[in-house]
Amino acid sequence: MKIDRLGENLWEVPPSEKEGMLVPSRIYATEKILREMDQGVFEQITNVACLPGIQQYALCMPDGHWGYGFPIGGVAAFSIEEGVISPGGIGFDINCGMRLIRTDLTLREVQPKIEHLMDELFRNIPAGVGARGFVRLSRQEFEEVMTRGVDWCIEKGYGWPQDRERIEEFGHLPGADPSTVSERATSRGINQLGTLGSGNHYLEVQVARSDSIFDKKSAGVFGIHGNDQILIMIHCGSRGFGHQIGTDYLQVFDHAMKRYGIVVKDRQLACAPFRSPEGQDYYKAMLCAANMAFANRQIITHQVRQTFSRAFGESPERLGLDIVYDVAHNIAKVERYESGGQERDLLVHRKGSTRCFGPGRPEIPEIYRQVGQPVIVGGSMETGSYLLAGTDKAMKETFGSTMHGSGRTMSRAAAKRAVKGRELKEQMARKGITIRAVSLSGLAEEAGVAYKDISEVVQSLDSIGISRKIVELKPIGNIKG
Amino acid sequence: MVNTENISPRLTREIHLESPQLDQLLFAWLSELIYLKDAEILLFREFYPTIEKGWRLSARVIGEEINGKRHDLRTDVKAVTYHLFQLTETKEGWTARFVLDI
């Protein structure tokens, strides 16, 4: 496949390279990252470029690797009138995302209690197969969670009023309609509020050292001052609820595509016109799952606050346990961009990609508006994570999007062959990282060796101004399902 | 997900599914087992499906509620995908290939 270099860390596959491509496919990566990318990425991102109504280009971020239909790290924007909506472009785990919580605690205060703290967090935040949340909801209440997201949580005492503005979309997307959600999905999700999940989902206690801050002023605006400050990062999504909605509508679209005369190059790219009844139903169901995921991360935040409060003998308010921000990295949203010479609403799919809005945007809370939107990007449990800020350049070039994490380089099976869970846990303890895992084989699958180098991936977009590095965060404790 | 030898035969579920295409029926069958895992917190050790042309599946599945202490729980299966999905009739019977989201 011919790949042209368009500029620094930007590559393009022209439409001539595959029959049916309506637009080019663009990949953001250094030459090294591009060379190491699996072939599935190129196959999949050029398939995405064939979807009806796609605008300008199909994009893949440097953390890209093959996925189901769309690659992970994929971004694609579609015309509202003529374009499609595709579950493969969002991911089964709708609104899988990241939340970062700051504290006023330092490493010196937390390190002596880290074993006890991790035990308590592990006890209070259910994870793994068959995990049930402590929040008991009626069907009606769960439907309120679907339509109101974090607002429902705050009303019930699982959050603070100021939490809302520190979450993408203020923690609730309007337009969700529970009548588009199957009984199956509701049954799968109703007991899972406040649970972490499994696989690559985690809760991590992290430290921000002063020498890991790249922009002191912006970090200060985000509530981070360094000096070995402790933070907590949460990575999870809509659990079985989102997965079932994805499964339900994949089957609906698989049946319905013929009626709309849509042919896709990969069955996992099954889609329907956004304006069709099926397309609109999936969109409204997806919004239900997105709101449930925001609520899920909110309930977990409540549990984190309670746990820290008991461990350190102070109220969560006195400990400064404020949310820094919460971002979705598996979602589709209607956003306004210039396309074809005019400003238009487009349906932007982000799958393993994060919104990255620049300074001055009204969608960003006022407290952060001068800096740009905070973007939380998770690395492997061995290497750490980053807090970034959005830029104007992202608005112009990537439909306001950036990467989401480091991206896998190795299958789970290969990781388990390379690394044993028990040894890995001991190795990490020697490096000063305390692990609590439901499954040791699941832990091995998440070894650092299975992921790209997060710093390299972050730098590839920082150096061309798509997203800006603000702070690097290092793990000291991690919970895995 | 689990070592099925550790699952006891404590309860039975009857499953009835229909689909216009056989491959879609397979997708629905696998999806149903994932659904029962999350919605009713169940894992199964024995599976007795029968399939009628047209296509209909009736199955009796035997297992128990998930117990973190007794069951060696491994990777959670979250969904079936259509990625590389294939169902082929061979001289010996049928071969299926499917990728699970974990």
Short mmCIF file of N, CA and C in Angstrom, two decimals, chain A residues 280-404:
data_model
loop_
_atom_site.label_atom_id
_atom_site.label_comp_id
_atom_site.label_asym_id
_atom_site.label_seq_id
_atom_site.Cartn_x
_atom_site.Cartn_y
_atom_site.Cartn_z
N GLN A 280 -30.94 6.35 14.13
CA GLN A 280 -31.34 7.23 15.23
C GLN A 280 -31.56 6.43 16.52
N ASP A 281 -32.14 5.25 16.40
CA ASP A 281 -32.34 4.41 17.59
C ASP A 281 -30.99 4.04 18.21
N TYR A 282 -30.04 3.63 17.38
CA TYR A 282 -28.72 3.27 17.93
C TYR A 282 -28.08 4.49 18.58
N TYR A 283 -28.16 5.63 17.93
CA TYR A 283 -27.56 6.86 18.48
C TYR A 283 -28.12 7.17 19.86
N LYS A 284 -29.44 7.07 20.00
CA LYS A 284 -30.09 7.38 21.29
C LYS A 284 -29.76 6.32 22.35
N ALA A 285 -29.62 5.07 21.91
CA ALA A 285 -29.22 4.00 22.83
C ALA A 285 -27.76 4.19 23.24
N MET A 286 -26.94 4.60 22.28
CA MET A 286 -25.52 4.87 22.57
C MET A 286 -25.40 5.98 23.62
N LEU A 287 -26.25 7.01 23.50
CA LEU A 287 -26.23 8.11 24.48
C LEU A 287 -26.61 7.59 25.87
N CYS A 288 -27.54 6.62 25.94
CA CYS A 288 -27.90 6.01 27.22
C CYS A 288 -26.67 5.35 27.83
N ALA A 289 -25.92 4.61 27.02
CA ALA A 289 -24.72 3.92 27.52
C ALA A 289 -23.65 4.93 27.91
N ALA A 290 -23.52 5.99 27.13
CA ALA A 290 -22.53 7.02 27.45
C ALA A 290 -22.82 7.65 28.81
N ASN A 291 -24.11 7.95 29.05
CA ASN A 291 -24.49 8.55 30.33
C ASN A 291 -24.28 7.57 31.49
N MET A 292 -24.53 6.29 31.23
CA MET A 292 -24.32 5.27 32.26
C MET A 292 -22.82 5.17 32.60
N ALA A 293 -21.98 5.30 31.61
CA ALA A 293 -20.53 5.23 31.85
C ALA A 293 -20.06 6.43 32.68
N PHE A 294 -20.56 7.63 32.37
CA PHE A 294 -20.21 8.80 33.18
C PHE A 294 -20.66 8.55 34.63
N ALA A 295 -21.86 8.00 34.78
CA ALA A 295 -22.39 7.70 36.11
C ALA A 295 -21.54 6.63 36.79
N ASN A 296 -21.10 5.64 36.03
CA ASN A 296 -20.26 4.57 36.58
C ASN A 296 -18.97 5.15 37.16
N ARG A 297 -18.31 6.00 36.40
CA ARG A 297 -17.07 6.61 36.89
C ARG A 297 -17.36 7.56 38.06
N GLN A 298 -18.55 8.10 38.12
CA GLN A 298 -18.93 8.98 39.24
C GLN A 298 -19.12 8.17 40.52
N ILE A 299 -19.79 7.03 40.42
CA ILE A 299 -19.99 6.18 41.60
C ILE A 299 -18.63 5.68 42.10
N ILE A 300 -17.76 5.31 41.18
CA ILE A 300 -16.41 4.87 41.58
C ILE A 300 -15.67 6.02 42.26
N THR A 301 -15.85 7.24 41.76
CA THR A 301 -15.24 8.43 42.40
C THR A 301 -15.73 8.55 43.84
N HIS A 302 -17.02 8.37 44.03
CA HIS A 302 -17.59 8.42 45.38
C HIS A 302 -16.91 7.37 46.27
N GLN A 303 -16.75 6.16 45.75
CA GLN A 303 -16.11 5.10 46.52
C GLN A 303 -14.65 5.43 46.81
N VAL A 304 -13.97 6.04 45.86
CA VAL A 304 -12.58 6.46 46.06
C VAL A 304 -12.53 7.51 47.18
N ARG A 305 -13.42 8.47 47.13
CA ARG A 305 -13.45 9.54 48.16
C ARG A 305 -13.68 8.96 49.53
N GLN A 306 -14.64 8.03 49.64
CA GLN A 306 -14.94 7.41 50.93
C GLN A 306 -13.73 6.63 51.45
N THR A 307 -13.09 5.90 50.55
CA THR A 307 -11.95 5.07 50.94
C THR A 307 -10.78 5.92 51.43
N PHE A 308 -10.45 6.96 50.69
CA PHE A 308 -9.35 7.84 51.09
C PHE A 308 -9.68 8.54 52.40
N SER A 309 -10.92 8.96 52.54
CA SER A 309 -11.35 9.66 53.76
C SER A 309 -11.15 8.77 54.99
N ARG A 310 -11.54 7.49 54.87
CA ARG A 310 -11.38 6.57 56.00
C ARG A 310 -9.91 6.25 56.25
N ALA A 311 -9.15 6.12 55.18
CA ALA A 311 -7.73 5.76 55.32
C ALA A 311 -6.93 6.89 55.95
N PHE A 312 -7.29 8.15 55.68
CA PHE A 312 -6.48 9.28 56.16
C PHE A 312 -7.16 10.11 57.23
N GLY A 313 -8.38 9.68 57.64
CA GLY A 313 -9.04 10.32 58.77
C GLY A 313 -9.44 11.77 58.53
N GLU A 314 -9.68 12.15 57.30
CA GLU A 314 -10.14 13.52 56.98
C GLU A 314 -11.27 13.40 55.96
N SER A 315 -12.11 14.43 55.88
CA SER A 315 -13.19 14.41 54.88
C SER A 315 -12.58 14.48 53.48
N PRO A 316 -13.28 13.96 52.49
CA PRO A 316 -12.76 14.04 51.11
C PRO A 316 -12.55 15.50 50.66
N GLU A 317 -13.40 16.41 51.17
CA GLU A 317 -13.24 17.83 50.83
C GLU A 317 -11.92 18.35 51.37
N ARG A 318 -11.61 18.01 52.63
CA ARG A 318 -10.35 18.49 53.23
C ARG A 318 -9.13 17.89 52.52
N LEU A 319 -9.32 16.68 51.97
CA LEU A 319 -8.21 16.04 51.24
C LEU A 319 -8.07 16.58 49.81
N GLY A 320 -9.01 17.43 49.40
CA GLY A 320 -8.92 18.07 48.08
C GLY A 320 -9.19 17.12 46.93
N LEU A 321 -10.08 16.14 47.16
CA LEU A 321 -10.33 15.09 46.16
C LEU A 321 -11.27 15.58 45.05
N ASP A 322 -10.84 16.58 44.31
CA ASP A 322 -11.63 17.11 43.20
C ASP A 322 -11.32 16.36 41.91
N ILE A 323 -12.31 16.31 41.05
CA ILE A 323 -12.06 15.75 39.72
C ILE A 323 -11.23 16.78 38.94
N VAL A 324 -10.22 16.29 38.24
CA VAL A 324 -9.51 17.18 37.30
C VAL A 324 -10.35 17.25 36.04
N TYR A 325 -10.59 16.07 35.43
CA TYR A 325 -11.47 15.98 34.27
C TYR A 325 -11.81 14.54 33.99
N ASP A 326 -12.81 14.35 33.12
CA ASP A 326 -13.27 13.01 32.72
C ASP A 326 -13.51 13.08 31.21
N VAL A 327 -12.92 12.15 30.47
CA VAL A 327 -13.06 12.16 29.01
C VAL A 327 -13.53 10.81 28.49
N ALA A 328 -14.27 10.86 27.40
CA ALA A 328 -14.71 9.65 26.70
C ALA A 328 -13.69 9.34 25.60
N HIS A 329 -13.38 8.05 25.38
CA HIS A 329 -12.55 7.75 24.20
C HIS A 329 -13.17 6.68 23.30
N ASN A 330 -14.44 6.36 23.53
CA ASN A 330 -15.20 5.50 22.60
C ASN A 330 -16.58 6.12 22.48
N ILE A 331 -16.82 6.92 21.45
CA ILE A 331 -18.10 7.64 21.40
C ILE A 331 -18.32 8.24 20.01
N ALA A 332 -19.55 8.66 19.73
CA ALA A 332 -19.81 9.44 18.52
C ALA A 332 -20.62 10.66 18.94
N LYS A 333 -20.20 11.82 18.46
CA LYS A 333 -20.89 13.05 18.86
C LYS A 333 -21.11 13.96 17.66
N VAL A 334 -22.18 14.74 17.75
CA VAL A 334 -22.46 15.75 16.72
C VAL A 334 -21.68 17.00 17.10
N GLU A 335 -20.75 17.40 16.25
CA GLU A 335 -19.90 18.57 16.52
C GLU A 335 -19.78 19.40 15.24
N ARG A 336 -19.46 20.64 15.41
CA ARG A 336 -19.45 21.56 14.26
C ARG A 336 -18.04 21.81 13.75
N TYR A 337 -17.82 21.59 12.48
CA TYR A 337 -16.52 21.84 11.87
C TYR A 337 -16.70 22.44 10.49
N GLU A 338 -15.60 23.01 9.98
CA GLU A 338 -15.63 23.49 8.61
C GLU A 338 -15.37 22.29 7.70
N SER A 339 -16.29 22.11 6.74
CA SER A 339 -16.12 21.00 5.81
C SER A 339 -16.73 21.39 4.48
N GLY A 340 -15.99 21.22 3.42
CA GLY A 340 -16.50 21.60 2.09
C GLY A 340 -16.75 23.09 2.01
N GLY A 341 -15.93 23.87 2.69
CA GLY A 341 -16.02 25.34 2.60
C GLY A 341 -17.06 25.97 3.50
N GLN A 342 -17.77 25.19 4.28
CA GLN A 342 -18.75 25.80 5.18
C GLN A 342 -18.77 25.09 6.55
N GLU A 343 -19.30 25.81 7.55
CA GLU A 343 -19.41 25.22 8.89
C GLU A 343 -20.62 24.29 8.91
N ARG A 344 -20.38 23.05 9.35
CA ARG A 344 -21.49 22.08 9.33
C ARG A 344 -21.43 21.20 10.57
N ASP A 345 -22.58 20.67 10.93
CA ASP A 345 -22.61 19.64 11.98
C ASP A 345 -22.16 18.33 11.36
N LEU A 346 -21.24 17.68 12.03
CA LEU A 346 -20.78 16.37 11.56
C LEU A 346 -20.91 15.37 12.70
N LEU A 347 -21.08 14.10 12.36
CA LEU A 347 -21.10 13.05 13.38
C LEU A 347 -19.69 12.49 13.48
N VAL A 348 -19.00 12.84 14.56
CA VAL A 348 -17.60 12.43 14.73
C VAL A 348 -17.55 11.14 15.54
N HIS A 349 -16.99 10.08 14.95
CA HIS A 349 -16.78 8.82 15.67
C HIS A 349 -15.36 8.85 16.23
N ARG A 350 -15.24 8.55 17.50
CA ARG A 350 -13.90 8.40 18.10
C ARG A 350 -13.84 7.03 18.75
N LYS A 351 -12.94 6.21 18.25
CA LYS A 351 -12.81 4.87 18.82
C LYS A 351 -11.39 4.69 19.30
N GLY A 352 -11.20 4.75 20.62
CA GLY A 352 -9.83 4.75 21.14
C GLY A 352 -9.17 6.05 20.74
N SER A 353 -9.95 7.13 20.86
CA SER A 353 -9.44 8.46 20.54
C SER A 353 -10.20 9.44 21.42
N THR A 354 -9.52 10.52 21.84
CA THR A 354 -10.10 11.43 22.83
C THR A 354 -10.37 12.79 22.23
N ARG A 355 -11.46 13.40 22.64
CA ARG A 355 -11.72 14.79 22.27
C ARG A 355 -10.62 15.67 22.85
N CYS A 356 -10.27 16.72 22.12
CA CYS A 356 -9.05 17.47 22.44
C CYS A 356 -9.29 18.94 22.06
N PHE A 357 -10.31 19.55 22.60
CA PHE A 357 -10.71 20.89 22.18
C PHE A 357 -9.73 21.96 22.64
N GLY A 358 -9.53 22.96 21.82
CA GLY A 358 -8.53 24.00 22.08
C GLY A 358 -9.04 25.11 22.98
N PRO A 359 -8.13 26.03 23.36
CA PRO A 359 -8.51 27.15 24.25
C PRO A 359 -9.65 27.98 23.67
N GLY A 360 -10.49 28.49 24.60
CA GLY A 360 -11.57 29.38 24.20
C GLY A 360 -12.87 28.68 23.84
N ARG A 361 -12.87 27.36 23.71
CA ARG A 361 -14.08 26.64 23.29
C ARG A 361 -15.12 26.68 24.41
N PRO A 362 -16.39 26.97 24.08
CA PRO A 362 -17.43 27.04 25.11
C PRO A 362 -17.72 25.69 25.78
N GLU A 363 -17.38 24.58 25.12
CA GLU A 363 -17.64 23.25 25.70
C GLU A 363 -16.73 22.96 26.89
N ILE A 364 -15.62 23.71 26.96
CA ILE A 364 -14.65 23.51 28.06
C ILE A 364 -15.12 24.32 29.26
N PRO A 365 -15.02 23.77 30.49
CA PRO A 365 -15.43 24.56 31.66
C PRO A 365 -14.65 25.87 31.74
N GLU A 366 -15.30 26.88 32.25
CA GLU A 366 -14.70 28.22 32.30
C GLU A 366 -13.35 28.21 33.03
N ILE A 367 -13.25 27.40 34.07
CA ILE A 367 -12.01 27.36 34.85
C ILE A 367 -10.82 26.92 33.99
N TYR A 368 -11.06 26.16 32.94
CA TYR A 368 -9.97 25.64 32.11
C TYR A 368 -9.88 26.29 30.73
N ARG A 369 -10.81 27.17 30.42
CA ARG A 369 -11.00 27.60 29.03
C ARG A 369 -9.77 28.26 28.43
N GLN A 370 -9.02 28.99 29.22
CA GLN A 370 -7.83 29.67 28.69
C GLN A 370 -6.72 28.68 28.33
N VAL A 371 -6.73 27.50 28.96
CA VAL A 371 -5.65 26.53 28.75
C VAL A 371 -5.97 25.56 27.61
N GLY A 372 -7.24 25.18 27.52
CA GLY A 372 -7.64 24.13 26.58
C GLY A 372 -8.17 22.96 27.38
N GLN A 373 -8.83 22.05 26.71
CA GLN A 373 -9.47 20.93 27.40
C GLN A 373 -8.43 19.97 27.96
N PRO A 374 -8.58 19.54 29.23
CA PRO A 374 -7.68 18.49 29.74
C PRO A 374 -7.96 17.18 28.99
N VAL A 375 -6.88 16.46 28.67
CA VAL A 375 -7.01 15.17 27.99
C VAL A 375 -6.23 14.16 28.82
N ILE A 376 -6.88 13.08 29.21
CA ILE A 376 -6.23 12.09 30.07
C ILE A 376 -5.90 10.87 29.23
N VAL A 377 -4.65 10.50 29.24
CA VAL A 377 -4.18 9.44 28.36
C VAL A 377 -3.46 8.39 29.20
N GLY A 378 -3.91 7.15 29.14
CA GLY A 378 -3.37 6.11 29.99
C GLY A 378 -2.28 5.31 29.29
N GLY A 379 -1.19 5.08 30.01
CA GLY A 379 -0.14 4.22 29.48
C GLY A 379 -0.31 2.83 30.05
N SER A 380 0.74 1.99 30.01
CA SER A 380 0.64 0.67 30.63
C SER A 380 0.78 0.84 32.14
N MET A 381 0.46 -0.19 32.90
CA MET A 381 0.50 -0.07 34.35
C MET A 381 1.95 0.02 34.85
N GLU A 382 2.91 -0.26 34.00
CA GLU A 382 4.31 -0.17 34.44
C GLU A 382 4.93 1.19 34.15
N THR A 383 4.41 1.87 33.10
CA THR A 383 5.13 3.07 32.64
C THR A 383 4.48 4.38 33.04
N GLY A 384 3.21 4.41 33.27
CA GLY A 384 2.58 5.67 33.62
C GLY A 384 1.72 6.26 32.54
N SER A 385 1.21 7.46 32.82
CA SER A 385 0.18 8.10 32.01
C SER A 385 0.50 9.58 31.86
N TYR A 386 -0.33 10.25 31.08
CA TYR A 386 -0.13 11.67 30.84
C TYR A 386 -1.42 12.46 30.97
N LEU A 387 -1.26 13.74 31.37
CA LEU A 387 -2.33 14.72 31.25
C LEU A 387 -1.88 15.69 30.17
N LEU A 388 -2.75 15.87 29.17
CA LEU A 388 -2.44 16.76 28.04
C LEU A 388 -3.48 17.89 28.01
N ALA A 389 -3.26 18.83 27.08
CA ALA A 389 -4.27 19.86 26.85
C ALA A 389 -4.57 19.95 25.36
N GLY A 390 -5.80 20.29 25.04
CA GLY A 390 -6.23 20.40 23.65
C GLY A 390 -5.73 21.67 22.99
N THR A 391 -5.77 21.72 21.67
CA THR A 391 -5.19 22.83 20.91
C THR A 391 -6.09 23.24 19.74
N ASP A 392 -5.81 24.43 19.24
CA ASP A 392 -6.51 24.92 18.03
C ASP A 392 -6.19 24.04 16.84
N LYS A 393 -4.96 23.55 16.78
CA LYS A 393 -4.52 22.75 15.63
C LYS A 393 -5.37 21.47 15.53
N ALA A 394 -5.70 20.89 16.67
CA ALA A 394 -6.56 19.70 16.65
C ALA A 394 -7.92 20.04 16.05
N MET A 395 -8.44 21.22 16.40
CA MET A 395 -9.74 21.62 15.85
C MET A 395 -9.67 21.69 14.32
N LYS A 396 -8.52 22.16 13.81
CA LYS A 396 -8.40 22.36 12.35
C LYS A 396 -8.08 21.06 11.61
N GLU A 397 -7.31 20.17 12.27
CA GLU A 397 -6.77 19.03 11.51
C GLU A 397 -7.38 17.67 11.83
N THR A 398 -7.80 17.46 13.08
CA THR A 398 -8.17 16.09 13.49
C THR A 398 -9.59 16.03 14.04
N PHE A 399 -10.46 16.91 13.61
CA PHE A 399 -11.82 16.97 14.18
C PHE A 399 -11.72 17.00 15.71
N GLY A 400 -10.82 17.86 16.20
CA GLY A 400 -10.70 18.04 17.65
C GLY A 400 -10.38 16.76 18.39
N SER A 401 -9.47 15.95 17.86
CA SER A 401 -9.20 14.64 18.46
C SER A 401 -7.72 14.40 18.63
N THR A 402 -7.42 13.52 19.61
CA THR A 402 -6.04 13.07 19.81
C THR A 402 -6.07 11.60 20.22
N MET A 403 -4.95 11.08 20.63
CA MET A 403 -4.80 9.68 21.04
C MET A 403 -5.58 9.38 22.31
N HIS A 404 -5.54 8.10 22.76
CA HIS A 404 -6.21 7.77 24.02
C HIS A 404 -5.30 7.03 25.00
#
